[in-house]
Coordinates of C-alpha atoms in Angstrom, one line a residue:
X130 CA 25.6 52.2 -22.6
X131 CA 26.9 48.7 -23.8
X132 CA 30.0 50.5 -24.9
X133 CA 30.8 51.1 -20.8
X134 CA 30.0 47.9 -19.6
X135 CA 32.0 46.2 -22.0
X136 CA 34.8 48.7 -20.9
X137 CA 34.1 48.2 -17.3
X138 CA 34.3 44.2 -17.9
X139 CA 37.3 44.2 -19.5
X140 CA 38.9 46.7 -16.7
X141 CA 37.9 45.1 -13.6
X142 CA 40.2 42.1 -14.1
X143 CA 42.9 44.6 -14.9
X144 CA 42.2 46.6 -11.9
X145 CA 42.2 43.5 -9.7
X146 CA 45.5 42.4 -11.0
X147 CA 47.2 46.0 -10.2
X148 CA 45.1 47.2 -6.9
X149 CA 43.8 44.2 -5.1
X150 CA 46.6 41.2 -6.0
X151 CA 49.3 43.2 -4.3
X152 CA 47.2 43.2 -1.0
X153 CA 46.8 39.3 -1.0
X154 CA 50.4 39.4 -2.1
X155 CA 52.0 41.6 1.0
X156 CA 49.5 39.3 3.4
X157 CA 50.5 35.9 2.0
X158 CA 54.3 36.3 0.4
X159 CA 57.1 35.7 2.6
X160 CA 60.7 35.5 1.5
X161 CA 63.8 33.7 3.4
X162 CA 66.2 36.2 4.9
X163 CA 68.7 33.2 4.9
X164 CA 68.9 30.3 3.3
X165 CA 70.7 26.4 4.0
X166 CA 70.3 23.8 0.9
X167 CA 70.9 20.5 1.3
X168 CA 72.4 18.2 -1.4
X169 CA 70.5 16.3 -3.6
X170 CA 72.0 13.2 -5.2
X171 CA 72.6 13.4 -8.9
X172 CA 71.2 10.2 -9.6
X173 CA 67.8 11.0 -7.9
X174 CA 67.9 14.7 -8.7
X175 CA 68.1 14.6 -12.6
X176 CA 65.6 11.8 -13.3
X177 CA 62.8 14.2 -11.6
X178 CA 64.1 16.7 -13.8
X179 CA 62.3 17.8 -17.4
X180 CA 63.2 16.1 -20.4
X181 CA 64.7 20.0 -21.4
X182 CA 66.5 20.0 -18.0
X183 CA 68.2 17.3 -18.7
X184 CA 68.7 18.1 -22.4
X185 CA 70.5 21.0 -21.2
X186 CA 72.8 19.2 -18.4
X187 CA 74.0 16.7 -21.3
X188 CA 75.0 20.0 -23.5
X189 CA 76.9 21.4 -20.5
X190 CA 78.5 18.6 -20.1
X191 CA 79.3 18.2 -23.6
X192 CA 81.1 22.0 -23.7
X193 CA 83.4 20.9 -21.1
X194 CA 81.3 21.6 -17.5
X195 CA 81.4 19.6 -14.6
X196 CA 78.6 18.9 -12.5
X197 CA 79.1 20.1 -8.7
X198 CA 75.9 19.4 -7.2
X199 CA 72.0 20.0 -7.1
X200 CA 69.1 21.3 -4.5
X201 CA 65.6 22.9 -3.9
X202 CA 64.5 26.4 -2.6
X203 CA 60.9 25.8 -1.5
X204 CA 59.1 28.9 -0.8
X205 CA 55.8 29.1 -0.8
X206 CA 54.2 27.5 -3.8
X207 CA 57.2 27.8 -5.7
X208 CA 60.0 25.1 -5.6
X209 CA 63.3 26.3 -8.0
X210 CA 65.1 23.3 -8.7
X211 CA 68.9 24.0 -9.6
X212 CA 72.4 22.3 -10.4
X213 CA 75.7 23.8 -10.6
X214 CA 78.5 23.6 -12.7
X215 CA 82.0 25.1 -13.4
X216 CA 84.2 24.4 -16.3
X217 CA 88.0 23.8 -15.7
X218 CA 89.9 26.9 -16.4
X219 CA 87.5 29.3 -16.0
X220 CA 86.4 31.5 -13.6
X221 CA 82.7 31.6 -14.4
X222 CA 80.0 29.2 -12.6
X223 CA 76.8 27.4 -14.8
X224 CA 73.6 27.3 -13.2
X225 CA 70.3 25.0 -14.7
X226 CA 67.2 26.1 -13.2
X227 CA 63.9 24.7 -13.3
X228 CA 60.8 26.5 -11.4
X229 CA 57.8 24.8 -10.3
X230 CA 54.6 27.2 -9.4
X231 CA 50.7 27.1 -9.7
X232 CA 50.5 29.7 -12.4
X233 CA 53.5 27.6 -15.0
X234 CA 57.0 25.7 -15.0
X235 CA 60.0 27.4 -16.5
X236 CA 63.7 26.5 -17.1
X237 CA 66.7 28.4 -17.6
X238 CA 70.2 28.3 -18.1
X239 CA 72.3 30.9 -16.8
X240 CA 76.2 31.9 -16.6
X241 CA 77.5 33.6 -13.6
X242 CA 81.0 35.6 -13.1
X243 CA 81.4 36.7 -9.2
X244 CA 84.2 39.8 -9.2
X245 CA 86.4 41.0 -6.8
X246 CA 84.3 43.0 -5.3
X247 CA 81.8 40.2 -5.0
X248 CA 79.4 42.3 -7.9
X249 CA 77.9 39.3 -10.1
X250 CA 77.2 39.6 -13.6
X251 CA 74.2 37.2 -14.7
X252 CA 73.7 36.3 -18.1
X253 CA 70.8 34.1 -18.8
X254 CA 67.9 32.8 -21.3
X255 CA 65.0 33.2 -19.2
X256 CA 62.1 34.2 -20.9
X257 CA 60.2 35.2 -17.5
X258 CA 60.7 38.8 -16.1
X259 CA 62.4 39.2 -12.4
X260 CA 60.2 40.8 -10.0
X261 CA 63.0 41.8 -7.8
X262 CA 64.7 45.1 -8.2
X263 CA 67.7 45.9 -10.1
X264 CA 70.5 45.9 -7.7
X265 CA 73.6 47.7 -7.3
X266 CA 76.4 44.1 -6.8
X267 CA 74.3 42.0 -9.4
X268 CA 74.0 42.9 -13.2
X269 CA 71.8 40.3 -15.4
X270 CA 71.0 40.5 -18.6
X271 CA 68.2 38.1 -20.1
X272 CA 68.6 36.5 -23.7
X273 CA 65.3 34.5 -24.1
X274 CA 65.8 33.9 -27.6
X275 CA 69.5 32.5 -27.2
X276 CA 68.4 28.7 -26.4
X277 CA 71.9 27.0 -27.5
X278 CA 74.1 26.9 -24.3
X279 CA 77.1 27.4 -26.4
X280 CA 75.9 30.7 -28.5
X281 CA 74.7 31.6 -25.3
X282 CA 78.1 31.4 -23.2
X283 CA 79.2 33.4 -25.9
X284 CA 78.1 35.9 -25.6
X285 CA 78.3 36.0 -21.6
X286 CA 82.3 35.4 -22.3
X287 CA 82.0 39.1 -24.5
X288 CA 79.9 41.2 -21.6
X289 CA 82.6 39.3 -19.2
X290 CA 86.0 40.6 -21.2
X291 CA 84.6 44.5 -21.2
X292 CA 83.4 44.4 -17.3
X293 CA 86.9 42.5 -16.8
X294 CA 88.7 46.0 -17.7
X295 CA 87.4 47.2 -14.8
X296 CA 87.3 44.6 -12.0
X297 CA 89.3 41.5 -11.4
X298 CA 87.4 38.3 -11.9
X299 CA 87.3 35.9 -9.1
X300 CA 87.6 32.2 -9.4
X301 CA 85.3 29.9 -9.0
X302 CA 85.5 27.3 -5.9
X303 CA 83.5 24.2 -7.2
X304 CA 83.8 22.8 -3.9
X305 CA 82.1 25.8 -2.0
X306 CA 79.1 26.4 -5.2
X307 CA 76.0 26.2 -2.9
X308 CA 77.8 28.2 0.1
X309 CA 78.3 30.9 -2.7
X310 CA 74.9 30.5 -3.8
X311 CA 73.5 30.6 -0.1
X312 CA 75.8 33.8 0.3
X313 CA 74.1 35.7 -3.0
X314 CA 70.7 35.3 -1.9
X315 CA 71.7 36.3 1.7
X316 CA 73.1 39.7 0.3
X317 CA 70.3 40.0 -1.9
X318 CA 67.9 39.8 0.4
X319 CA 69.4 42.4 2.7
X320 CA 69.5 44.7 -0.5
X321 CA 65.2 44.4 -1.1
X322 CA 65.6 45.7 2.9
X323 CA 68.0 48.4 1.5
X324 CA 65.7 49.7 -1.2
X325 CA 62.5 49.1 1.1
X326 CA 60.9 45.9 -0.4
X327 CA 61.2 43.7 2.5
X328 CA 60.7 44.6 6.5
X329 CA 63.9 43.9 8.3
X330 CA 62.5 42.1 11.1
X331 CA 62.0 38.1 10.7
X332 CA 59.1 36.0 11.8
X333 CA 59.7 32.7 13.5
X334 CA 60.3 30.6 10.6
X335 CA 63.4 33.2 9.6
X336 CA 61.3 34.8 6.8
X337 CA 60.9 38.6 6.1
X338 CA 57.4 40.0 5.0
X339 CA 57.1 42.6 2.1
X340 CA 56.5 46.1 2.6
X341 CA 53.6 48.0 0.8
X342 CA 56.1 49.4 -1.6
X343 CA 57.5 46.0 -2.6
X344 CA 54.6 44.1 -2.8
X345 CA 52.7 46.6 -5.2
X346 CA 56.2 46.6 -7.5
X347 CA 57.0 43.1 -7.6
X348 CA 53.3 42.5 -8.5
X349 CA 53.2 44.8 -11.2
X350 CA 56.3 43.6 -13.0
X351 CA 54.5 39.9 -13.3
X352 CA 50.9 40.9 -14.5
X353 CA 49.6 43.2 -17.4
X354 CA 50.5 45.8 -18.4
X355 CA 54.0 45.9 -15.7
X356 CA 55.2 43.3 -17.4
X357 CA 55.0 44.1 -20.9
X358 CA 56.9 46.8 -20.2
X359 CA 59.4 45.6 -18.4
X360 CA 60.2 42.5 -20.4
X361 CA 60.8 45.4 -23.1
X362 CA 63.3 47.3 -20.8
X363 CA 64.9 44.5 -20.2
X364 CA 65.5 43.2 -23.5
X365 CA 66.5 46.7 -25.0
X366 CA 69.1 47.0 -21.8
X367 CA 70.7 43.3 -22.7
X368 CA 70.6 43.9 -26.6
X369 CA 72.4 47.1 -25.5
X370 CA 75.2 45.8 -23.6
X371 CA 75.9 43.5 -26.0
X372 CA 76.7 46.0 -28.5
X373 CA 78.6 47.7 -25.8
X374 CA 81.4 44.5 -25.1

C-alpha cells in the first residue's frame, strides 16, 4: 500500500508537467508573428549585460569581430538580450545571447551562415534544448560543452566548408544585421504555422496563439522526461555532423 502512494506522489508532478502544463501553456503563450527591434546603445546595453556576456563580447572582439549593434525580444516573461557581430572577410554573422525568464538565465554564443537559398546553418553552445521544431531552411547544431569562442568557430567553419559544396554562401550585410534577424524569425514563425504549431490568424497585439499540437510538443521538449531525450538527440545529431564535415 505505501509502495503505491509513494509511486502515485512521485507521478503526479510528472503527470502535471506532461498533461496539465501544456493547457496553461496553449491559454497563456503567445508568440510574435512579426517582429521590429529597436537599437540599443552599446554603452548602455553591455553594462546590463552578465559579467560572461561581456566576457564573451571582449573574446569576439579579440578574434577579429566587429560589433554591429544590440536589442531585446520581450515576450512574455522572457526577455532575450542579443548583439551582433560580423568579422571582416567572412560571410558568417556572431550572435551573443543572453535570456532572461522566471524559471533561469542563460547565455549563448552562436555562429550563423545564411545561404543562397536563404537556409541558415546555426552552430551554437547552448546548453538549453529548443522547443521549436526542426525546420526545413534552418539547421543548428548545439555544442554545450564547446565554451571557447574560437574552438567553437571552428568547428562551425568545418560544418560550413562541407554544406558549402552544395549551396553558395551569402555574405553578410553588417549594415542590415537586425533586418536579417527580424526576417529569420518572420520566416520561422510562418514555418510553426506550416507544421501546425501556431494558428495563422493574429490577435490585436500581432501575436499568434499555439495550437493543441504545438503547445503539448513544445512543452514536452522543456520538462522531464521530453527533454532528456531530446537534449540526447540533439547532441548525437551535432556530434554526428561533425564527423560528417
Amino acid at each position: 500500500m505505501w509502495i503505491n502512494i509513494v509511486i502515485t506522489l512521485l507521478l503526479l508532478p510528472l503527470a502535471f508537467l506532461n498533461l496539465l502544463a501544456p493547457l496553461l501553456i496553449l491559454k497563456t503563450q503567445r508568440l510574435p508573428a512579426r517582429v521590429r527591434f529597436a537599437p540599443l546603445p552599446e554603452e548602455e546595453f553591455l553594462p546590463a549585460r552578465s559579467e560572461t556576456f561581456n566576457r564573451l563580447d571582449g573574446e569576439l572582439k579579440q578574434m577579429g569581430f566587429v560589433y554591429g549593434g544590440s536589442s531585446v525580444l520581450k515576450n512574455m516573461n522572457t526577455d532575450s538580450y542579443f548583439s551582433l557581430y560580423s568579422l571582416p572577410g567572412d560571410a558568417a554573422c556572431a550572435m551573443l545571447v543572453t535570456i532572461n525568464s522566471p524559471v533561469r538565465n542563460v547565455t549563448y554564443l552562436e555562429f550563423c551562415q545564411v545561404f543562397a537559398d536563404d537556409s541558415v546553418l546555426d552552430v551554437n553552445n547552448a546548453d538549453v534544448v529548443s522547443a521549436y521544431p526542426a525546420m526545413k531552411q534552418k539547421t543548428m547544431l548545439r555544442y554545450p560543452a564547446v565554451n571557447d569562442p574560437a574552438a567553437l568557430f571552428d568547428l562551425f567553419g568545418k560544418i560550413r566548408k562541407r554544406m558549402a559544396q552544395q549551396l553558395p554562401v551569402k555574405e553578410w550585410d553588417p549594415a542590415n544585421g537586425i533586418a536579417v534577424v527580424e526576417d529569420a524569425l518572420a520566416r520561422e514563425s510562418d514555418e510553426l504555422v506550416r507544421l501546425g504549431y501556431c494558428r495563422d490568424s493574429l490577435d490585436d497585439k500581432g501575436q499568434r496563439a499555439l495550437t493543441l499540437k504545438g503547445a503539448y510538443l513544445m512543452t514536452w521538449k522543456n520538462v522531464f522526461p521530453g527533454k532528456q531525450v531530446q537534449d540526447g538527440l540533439d547532441l548525437r545529431r551535432a556530434r554526428r555532423i561533425l564527423r560528417q564535415a
